[in-house]
PDB file of C-alpha atoms in Angstrom:
ATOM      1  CA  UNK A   7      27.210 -37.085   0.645  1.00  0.00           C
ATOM      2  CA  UNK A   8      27.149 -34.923   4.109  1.00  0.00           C
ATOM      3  CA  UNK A   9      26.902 -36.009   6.684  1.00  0.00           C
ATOM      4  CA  UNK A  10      23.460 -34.084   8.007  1.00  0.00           C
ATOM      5  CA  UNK A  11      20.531 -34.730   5.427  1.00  0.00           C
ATOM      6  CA  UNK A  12      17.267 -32.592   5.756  1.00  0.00           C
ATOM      7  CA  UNK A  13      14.364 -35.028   6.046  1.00  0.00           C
ATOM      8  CA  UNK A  14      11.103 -33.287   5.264  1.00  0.00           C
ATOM      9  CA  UNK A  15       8.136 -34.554   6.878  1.00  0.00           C
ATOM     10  CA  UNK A  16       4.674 -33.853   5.966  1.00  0.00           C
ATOM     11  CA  UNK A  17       2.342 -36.079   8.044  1.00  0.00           C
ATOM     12  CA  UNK A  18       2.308 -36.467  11.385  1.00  0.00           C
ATOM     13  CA  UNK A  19       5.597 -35.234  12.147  1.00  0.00           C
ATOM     14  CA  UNK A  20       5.024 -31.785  11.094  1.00  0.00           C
ATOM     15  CA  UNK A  21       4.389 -31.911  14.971  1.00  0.00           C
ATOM     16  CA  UNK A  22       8.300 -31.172  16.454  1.00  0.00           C
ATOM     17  CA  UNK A  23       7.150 -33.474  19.601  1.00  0.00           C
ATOM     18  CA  UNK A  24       5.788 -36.163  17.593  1.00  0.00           C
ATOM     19  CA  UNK A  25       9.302 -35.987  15.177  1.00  0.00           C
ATOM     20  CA  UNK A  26      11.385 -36.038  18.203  1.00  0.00           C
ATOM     21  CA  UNK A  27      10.375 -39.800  19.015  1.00  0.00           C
ATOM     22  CA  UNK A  28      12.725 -40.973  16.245  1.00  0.00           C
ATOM     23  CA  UNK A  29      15.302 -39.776  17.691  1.00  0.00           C
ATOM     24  CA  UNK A  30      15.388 -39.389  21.530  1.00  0.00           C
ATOM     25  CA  UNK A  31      12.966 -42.675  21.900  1.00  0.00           C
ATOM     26  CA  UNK A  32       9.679 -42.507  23.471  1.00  0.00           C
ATOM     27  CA  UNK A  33       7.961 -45.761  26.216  1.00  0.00           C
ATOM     28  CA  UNK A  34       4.728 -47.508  24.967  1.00  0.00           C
ATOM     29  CA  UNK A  35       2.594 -45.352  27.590  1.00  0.00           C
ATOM     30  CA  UNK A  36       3.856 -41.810  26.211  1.00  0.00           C
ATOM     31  CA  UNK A  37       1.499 -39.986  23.550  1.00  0.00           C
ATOM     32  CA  UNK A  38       3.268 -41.409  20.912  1.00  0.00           C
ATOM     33  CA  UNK A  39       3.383 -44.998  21.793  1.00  0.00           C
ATOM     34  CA  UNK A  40       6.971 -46.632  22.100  1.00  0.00           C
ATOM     35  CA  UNK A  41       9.958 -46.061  19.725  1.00  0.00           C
ATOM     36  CA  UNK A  42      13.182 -46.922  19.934  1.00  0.00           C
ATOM     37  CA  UNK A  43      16.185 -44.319  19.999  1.00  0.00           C
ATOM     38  CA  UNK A  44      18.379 -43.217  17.331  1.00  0.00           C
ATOM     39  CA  UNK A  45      22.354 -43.877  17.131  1.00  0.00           C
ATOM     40  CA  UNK A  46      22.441 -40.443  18.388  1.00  0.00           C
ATOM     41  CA  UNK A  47      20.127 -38.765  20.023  1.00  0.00           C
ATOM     42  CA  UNK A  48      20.844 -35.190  19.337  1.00  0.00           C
ATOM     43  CA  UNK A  49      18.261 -32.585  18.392  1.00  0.00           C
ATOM     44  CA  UNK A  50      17.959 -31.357  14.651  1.00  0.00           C
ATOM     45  CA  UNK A  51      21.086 -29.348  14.191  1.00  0.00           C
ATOM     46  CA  UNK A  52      18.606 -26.907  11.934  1.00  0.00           C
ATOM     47  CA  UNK A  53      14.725 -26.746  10.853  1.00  0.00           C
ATOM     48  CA  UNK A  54      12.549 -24.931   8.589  1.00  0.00           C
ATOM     49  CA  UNK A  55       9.544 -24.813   6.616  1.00  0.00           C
ATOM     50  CA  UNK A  56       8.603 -25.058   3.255  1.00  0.00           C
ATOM     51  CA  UNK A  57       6.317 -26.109   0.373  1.00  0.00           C
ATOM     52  CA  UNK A  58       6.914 -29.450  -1.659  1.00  0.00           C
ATOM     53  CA  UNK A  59       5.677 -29.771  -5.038  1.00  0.00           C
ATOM     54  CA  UNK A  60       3.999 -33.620  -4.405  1.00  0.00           C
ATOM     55  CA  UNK A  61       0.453 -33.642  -3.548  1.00  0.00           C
ATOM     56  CA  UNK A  62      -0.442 -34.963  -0.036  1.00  0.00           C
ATOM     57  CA  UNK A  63      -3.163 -37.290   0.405  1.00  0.00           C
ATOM     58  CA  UNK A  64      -4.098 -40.382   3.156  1.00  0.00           C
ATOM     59  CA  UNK A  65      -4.938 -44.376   2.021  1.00  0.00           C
ATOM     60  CA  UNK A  66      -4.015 -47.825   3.543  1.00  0.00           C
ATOM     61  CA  UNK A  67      -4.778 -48.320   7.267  1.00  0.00           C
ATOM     62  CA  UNK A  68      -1.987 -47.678   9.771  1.00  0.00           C
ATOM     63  CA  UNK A  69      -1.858 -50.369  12.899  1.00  0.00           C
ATOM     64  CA  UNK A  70      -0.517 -46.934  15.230  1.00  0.00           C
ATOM     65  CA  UNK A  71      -3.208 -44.800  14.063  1.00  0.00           C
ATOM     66  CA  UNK A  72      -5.865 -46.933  13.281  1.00  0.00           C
ATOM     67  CA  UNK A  73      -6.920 -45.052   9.935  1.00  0.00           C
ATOM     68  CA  UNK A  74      -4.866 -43.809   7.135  1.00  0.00           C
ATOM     69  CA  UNK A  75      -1.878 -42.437   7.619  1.00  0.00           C
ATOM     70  CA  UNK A  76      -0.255 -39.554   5.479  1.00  0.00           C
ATOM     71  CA  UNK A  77       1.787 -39.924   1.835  1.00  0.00           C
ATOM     72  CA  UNK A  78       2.715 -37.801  -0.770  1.00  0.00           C
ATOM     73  CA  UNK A  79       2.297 -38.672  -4.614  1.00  0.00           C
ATOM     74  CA  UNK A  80       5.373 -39.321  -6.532  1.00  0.00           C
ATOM     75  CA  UNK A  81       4.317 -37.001  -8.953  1.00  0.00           C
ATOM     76  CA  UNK A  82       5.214 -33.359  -9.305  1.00  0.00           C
ATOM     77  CA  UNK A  83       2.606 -31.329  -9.051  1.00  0.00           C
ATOM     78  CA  UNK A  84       3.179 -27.822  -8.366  1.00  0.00           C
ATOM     79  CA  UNK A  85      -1.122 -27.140  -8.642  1.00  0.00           C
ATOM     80  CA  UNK A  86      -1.357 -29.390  -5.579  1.00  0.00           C
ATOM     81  CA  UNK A  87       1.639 -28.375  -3.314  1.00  0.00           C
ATOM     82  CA  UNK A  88       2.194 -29.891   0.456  1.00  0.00           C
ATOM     83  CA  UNK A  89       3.307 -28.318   3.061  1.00  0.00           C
ATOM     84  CA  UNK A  90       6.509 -29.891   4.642  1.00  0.00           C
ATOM     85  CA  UNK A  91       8.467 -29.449   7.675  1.00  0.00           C
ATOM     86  CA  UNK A  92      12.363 -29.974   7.022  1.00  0.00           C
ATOM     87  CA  UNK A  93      14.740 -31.275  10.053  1.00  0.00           C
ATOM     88  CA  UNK A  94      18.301 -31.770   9.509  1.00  0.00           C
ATOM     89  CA  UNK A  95      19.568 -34.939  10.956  1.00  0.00           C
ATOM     90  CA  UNK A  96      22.519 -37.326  10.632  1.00  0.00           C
ATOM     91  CA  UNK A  97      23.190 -40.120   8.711  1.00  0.00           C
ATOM     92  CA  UNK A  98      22.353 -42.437  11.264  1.00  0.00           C
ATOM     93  CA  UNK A  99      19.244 -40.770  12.376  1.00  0.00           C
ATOM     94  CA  UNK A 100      18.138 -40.432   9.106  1.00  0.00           C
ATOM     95  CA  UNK A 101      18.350 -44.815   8.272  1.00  0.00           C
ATOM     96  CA  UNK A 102      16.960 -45.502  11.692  1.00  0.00           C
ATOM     97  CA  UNK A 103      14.255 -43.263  10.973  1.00  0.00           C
ATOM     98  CA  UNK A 104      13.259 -45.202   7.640  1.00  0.00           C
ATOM     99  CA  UNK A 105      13.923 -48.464   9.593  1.00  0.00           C
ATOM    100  CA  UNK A 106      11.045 -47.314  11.884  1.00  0.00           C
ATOM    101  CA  UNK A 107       8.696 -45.719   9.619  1.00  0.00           C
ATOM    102  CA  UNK A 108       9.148 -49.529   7.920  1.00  0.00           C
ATOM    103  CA  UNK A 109       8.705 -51.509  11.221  1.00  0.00           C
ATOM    104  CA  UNK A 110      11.938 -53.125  10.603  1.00  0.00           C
ATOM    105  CA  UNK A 111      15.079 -53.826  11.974  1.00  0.00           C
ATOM    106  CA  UNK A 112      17.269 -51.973   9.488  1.00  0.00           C
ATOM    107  CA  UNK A 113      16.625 -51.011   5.967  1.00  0.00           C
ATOM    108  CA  UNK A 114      19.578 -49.946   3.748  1.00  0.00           C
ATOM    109  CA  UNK A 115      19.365 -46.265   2.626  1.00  0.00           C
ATOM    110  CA  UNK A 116      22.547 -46.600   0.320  1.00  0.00           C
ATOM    111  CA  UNK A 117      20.133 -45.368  -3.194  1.00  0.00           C
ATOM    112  CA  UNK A 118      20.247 -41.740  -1.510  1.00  0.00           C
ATOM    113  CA  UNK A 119      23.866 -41.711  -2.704  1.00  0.00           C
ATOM    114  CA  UNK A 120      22.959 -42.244  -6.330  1.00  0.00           C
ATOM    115  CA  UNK A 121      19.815 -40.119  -6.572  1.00  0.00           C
ATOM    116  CA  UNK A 122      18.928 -36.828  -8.643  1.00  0.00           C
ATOM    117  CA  UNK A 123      16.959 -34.393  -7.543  1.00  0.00           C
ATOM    118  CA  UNK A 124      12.876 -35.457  -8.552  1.00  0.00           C
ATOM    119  CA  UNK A 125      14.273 -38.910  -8.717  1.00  0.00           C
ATOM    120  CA  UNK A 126      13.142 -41.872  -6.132  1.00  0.00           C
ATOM    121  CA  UNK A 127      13.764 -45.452  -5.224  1.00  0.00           C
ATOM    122  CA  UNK A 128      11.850 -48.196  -3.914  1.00  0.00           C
ATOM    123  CA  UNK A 129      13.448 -49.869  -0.731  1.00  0.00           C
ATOM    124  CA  UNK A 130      14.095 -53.152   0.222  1.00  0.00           C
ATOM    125  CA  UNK A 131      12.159 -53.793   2.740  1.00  0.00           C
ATOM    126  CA  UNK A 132      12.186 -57.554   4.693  1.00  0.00           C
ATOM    127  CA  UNK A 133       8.290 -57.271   5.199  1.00  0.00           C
ATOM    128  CA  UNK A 134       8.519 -61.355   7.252  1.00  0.00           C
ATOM    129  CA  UNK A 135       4.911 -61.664   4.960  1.00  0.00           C
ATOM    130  CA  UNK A 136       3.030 -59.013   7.104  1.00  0.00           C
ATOM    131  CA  UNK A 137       1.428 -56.137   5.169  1.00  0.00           C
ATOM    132  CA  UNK A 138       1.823 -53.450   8.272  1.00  0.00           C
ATOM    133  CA  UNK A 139       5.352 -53.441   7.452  1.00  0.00           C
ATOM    134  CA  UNK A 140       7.080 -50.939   4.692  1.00  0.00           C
ATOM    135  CA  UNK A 141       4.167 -48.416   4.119  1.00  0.00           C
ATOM    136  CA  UNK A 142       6.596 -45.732   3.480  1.00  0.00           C
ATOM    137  CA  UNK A 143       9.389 -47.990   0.919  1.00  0.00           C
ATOM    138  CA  UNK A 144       9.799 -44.880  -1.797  1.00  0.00           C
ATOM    139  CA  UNK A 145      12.849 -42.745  -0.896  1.00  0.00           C
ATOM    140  CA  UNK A 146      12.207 -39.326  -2.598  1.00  0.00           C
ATOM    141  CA  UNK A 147      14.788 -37.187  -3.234  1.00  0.00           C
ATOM    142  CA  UNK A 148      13.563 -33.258  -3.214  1.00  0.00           C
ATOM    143  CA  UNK A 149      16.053 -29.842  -4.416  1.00  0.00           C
ATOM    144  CA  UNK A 150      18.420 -29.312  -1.972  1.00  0.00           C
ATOM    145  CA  UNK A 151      18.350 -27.074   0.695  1.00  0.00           C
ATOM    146  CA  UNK A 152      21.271 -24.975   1.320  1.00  0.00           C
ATOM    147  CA  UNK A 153      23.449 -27.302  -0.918  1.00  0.00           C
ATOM    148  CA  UNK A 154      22.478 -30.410   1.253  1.00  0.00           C
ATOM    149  CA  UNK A 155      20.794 -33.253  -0.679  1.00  0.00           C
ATOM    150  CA  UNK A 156      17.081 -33.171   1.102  1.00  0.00           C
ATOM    151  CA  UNK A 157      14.830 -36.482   1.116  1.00  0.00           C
ATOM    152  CA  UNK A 158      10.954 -37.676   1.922  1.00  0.00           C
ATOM    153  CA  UNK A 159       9.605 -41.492   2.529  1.00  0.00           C
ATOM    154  CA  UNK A 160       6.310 -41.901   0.806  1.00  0.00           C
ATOM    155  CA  UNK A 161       4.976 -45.495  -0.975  1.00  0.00           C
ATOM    156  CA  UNK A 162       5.890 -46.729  -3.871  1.00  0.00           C
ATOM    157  CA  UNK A 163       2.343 -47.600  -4.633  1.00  0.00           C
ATOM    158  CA  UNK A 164      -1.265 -46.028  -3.869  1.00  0.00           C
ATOM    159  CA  UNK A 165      -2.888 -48.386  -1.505  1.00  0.00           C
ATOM    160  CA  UNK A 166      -6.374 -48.689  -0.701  1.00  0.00           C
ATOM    161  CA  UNK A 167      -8.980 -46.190   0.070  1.00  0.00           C
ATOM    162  CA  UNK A 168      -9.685 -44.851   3.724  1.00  0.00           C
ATOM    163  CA  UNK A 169      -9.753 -42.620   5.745  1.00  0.00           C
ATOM    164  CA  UNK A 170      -7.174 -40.647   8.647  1.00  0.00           C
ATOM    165  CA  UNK A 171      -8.923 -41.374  12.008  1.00  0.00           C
ATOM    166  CA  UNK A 172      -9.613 -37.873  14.481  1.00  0.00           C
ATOM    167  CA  UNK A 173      -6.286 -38.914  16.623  1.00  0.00           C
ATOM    168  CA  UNK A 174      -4.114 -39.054  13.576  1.00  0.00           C
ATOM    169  CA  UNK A 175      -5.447 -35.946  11.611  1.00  0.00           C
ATOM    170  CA  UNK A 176      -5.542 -34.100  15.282  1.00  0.00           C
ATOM    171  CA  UNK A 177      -1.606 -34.748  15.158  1.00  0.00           C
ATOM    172  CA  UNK A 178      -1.235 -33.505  11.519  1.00  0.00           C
ATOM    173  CA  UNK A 179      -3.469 -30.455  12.485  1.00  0.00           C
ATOM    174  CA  UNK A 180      -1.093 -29.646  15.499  1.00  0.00           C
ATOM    175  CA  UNK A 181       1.717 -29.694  13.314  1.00  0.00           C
ATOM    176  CA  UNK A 182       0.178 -27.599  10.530  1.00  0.00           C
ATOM    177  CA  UNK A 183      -0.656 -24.899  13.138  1.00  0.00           C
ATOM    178  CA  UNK A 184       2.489 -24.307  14.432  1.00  0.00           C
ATOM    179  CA  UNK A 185       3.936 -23.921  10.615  1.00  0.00           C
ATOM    180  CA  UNK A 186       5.635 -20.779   9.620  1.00  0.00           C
ATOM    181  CA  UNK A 187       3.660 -20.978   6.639  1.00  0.00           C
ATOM    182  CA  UNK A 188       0.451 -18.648   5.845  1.00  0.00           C
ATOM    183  CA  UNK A 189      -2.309 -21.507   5.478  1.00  0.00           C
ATOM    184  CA  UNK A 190      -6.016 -22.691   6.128  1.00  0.00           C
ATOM    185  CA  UNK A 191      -5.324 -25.329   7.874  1.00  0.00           C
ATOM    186  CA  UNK A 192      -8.876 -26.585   7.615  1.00  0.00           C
ATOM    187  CA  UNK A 193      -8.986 -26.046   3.817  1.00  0.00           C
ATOM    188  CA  UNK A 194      -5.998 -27.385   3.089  1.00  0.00           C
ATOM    189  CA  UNK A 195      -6.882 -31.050   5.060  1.00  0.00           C
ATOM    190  CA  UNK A 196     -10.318 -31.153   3.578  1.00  0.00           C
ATOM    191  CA  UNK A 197      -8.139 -30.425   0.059  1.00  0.00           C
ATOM    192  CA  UNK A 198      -5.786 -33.661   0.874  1.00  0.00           C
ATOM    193  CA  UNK A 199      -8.885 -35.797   1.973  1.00  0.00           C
ATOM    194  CA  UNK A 200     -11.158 -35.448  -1.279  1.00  0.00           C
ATOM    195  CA  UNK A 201      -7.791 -36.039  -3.413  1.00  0.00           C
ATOM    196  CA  UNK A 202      -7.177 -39.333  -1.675  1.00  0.00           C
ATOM    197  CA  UNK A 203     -10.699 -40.458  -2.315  1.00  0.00           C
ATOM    198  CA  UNK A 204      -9.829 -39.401  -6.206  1.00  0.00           C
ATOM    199  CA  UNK A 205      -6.186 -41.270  -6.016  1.00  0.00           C
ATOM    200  CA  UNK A 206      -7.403 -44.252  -4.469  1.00  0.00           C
ATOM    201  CA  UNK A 207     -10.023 -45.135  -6.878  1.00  0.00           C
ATOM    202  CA  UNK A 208      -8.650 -44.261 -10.079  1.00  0.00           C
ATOM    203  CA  UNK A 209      -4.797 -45.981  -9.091  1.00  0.00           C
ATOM    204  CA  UNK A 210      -5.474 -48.786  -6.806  1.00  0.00           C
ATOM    205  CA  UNK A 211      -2.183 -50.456  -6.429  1.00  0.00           C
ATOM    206  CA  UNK A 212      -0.304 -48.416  -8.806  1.00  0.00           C
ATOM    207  CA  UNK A 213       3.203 -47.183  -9.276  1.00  0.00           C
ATOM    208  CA  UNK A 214       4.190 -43.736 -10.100  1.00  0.00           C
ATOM    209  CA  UNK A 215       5.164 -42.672 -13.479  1.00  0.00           C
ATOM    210  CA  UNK A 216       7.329 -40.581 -11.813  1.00  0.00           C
ATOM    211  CA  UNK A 217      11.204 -41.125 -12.908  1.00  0.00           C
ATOM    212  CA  UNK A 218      12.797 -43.690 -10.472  1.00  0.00           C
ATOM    213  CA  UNK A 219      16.326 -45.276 -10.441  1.00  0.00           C
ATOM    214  CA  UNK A 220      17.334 -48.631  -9.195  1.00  0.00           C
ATOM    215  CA  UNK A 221      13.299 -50.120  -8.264  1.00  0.00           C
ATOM    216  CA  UNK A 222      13.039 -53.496  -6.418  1.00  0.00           C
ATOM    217  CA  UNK A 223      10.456 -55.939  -6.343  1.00  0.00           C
ATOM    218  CA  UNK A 224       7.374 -55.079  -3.931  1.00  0.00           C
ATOM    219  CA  UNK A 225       6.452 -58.037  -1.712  1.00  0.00           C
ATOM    220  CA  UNK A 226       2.651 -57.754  -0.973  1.00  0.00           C
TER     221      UNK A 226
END
């Protein structure tokens, strides 16, 4: 594999600023409360916007945000696309970024070798019994961009119904705004918030059909 990866975010770091704290680091009183710094802290060597075929929609409660945060269904669904903004990073910035979207130490990212395109795996993730930890434990692997492999983190089930709270959806908004993409940004939220309320009830706690390759076993 290459060594740069595009990760393609579609929550709240559609926002470059809010991104850019997974990699540079950011202090507990900063807008983004603290994270630690990548390996390397150097800027996305390239960015871009797109559409992903996976339909976005919020559950769960997030301790940052308060509410619920962003995913994006397992599923294909090219009806229901989400809009996603690609960075290409390293390596290293790529597993420390999955280590912190997981609230762990380290998490090994060694299934994006094996993956096909469509294809995802469920991470091990050391949750130490708490249930804030490894939200975002399905590594997705979407077509390549430019002939390098290109990946999202969503869950590897649909967790419980909720709402995103005005901070968090503010953030997504922000992002959505600056896209290079020709959108109603209002429309398209309101879209992703009455699908979650669908998801949520009808799969509680369930696992994509989608095709997968080498799953592990969730600890709750």
């Amino acid at each position: 594999m290459t060594e740069h990866i595009w990760y393609l975010s579609y929550g709240s770091n559609l926002l470059r600023e809010r991104f850019l704290t997974y990699l540079t680091g950011s202090d507990e009183n900063s807008e983004f409360g603290a994270h630690p710094p990548a390996p390397s802290t150097a800027l996305p060597a390239e960015e871009r916007w797109m559409w992903i075929d996976h339909p976005l929609y919020f559950a769960g409660v997030s301790r940052r945000w308060t509410g619920s945060p962003a995913f994006v269904s397992l599923t294909s669904n090219p009806a229901n696309r989400s809009v996603a903004h690609g960075y290409l990073i390293g390596r290293d910035q790529f597993s420390h970024l999955v280590a912190v979207e997981n609230v762990v130490e380290s998490i090994d990212v060694g299934a994006a070798e094996t993956l096909a395109i469509g294809e995802w795996a469920q991470l091990a993730v050391d949750r130490q019994g708490e249930s804030f930890r490894g939200k975002y434990d399905a590594l997705l692997r979407l077509p390549d961009i430019d002939g390098r492999p290109a990946f999202t983190l969503t869950s590897s089930i649909v967790r419980e119904p909720g709402g995103p709270s005005s901070r968090y959806l503010s953030t997504v908004r922000r992002g959505l705004l600056s896209a290079a993409v020709d959108l109603d940004v209002d429309a398209y939220l309101d879209a992703a918030i009455g699908r979650s309320t669908e998801l949520t009830s009808t799969h509680r706690g369930s696992s994509s059909t989608a095709a997968r390759c080498n799953p592990t076993t969730e600890k709750q």
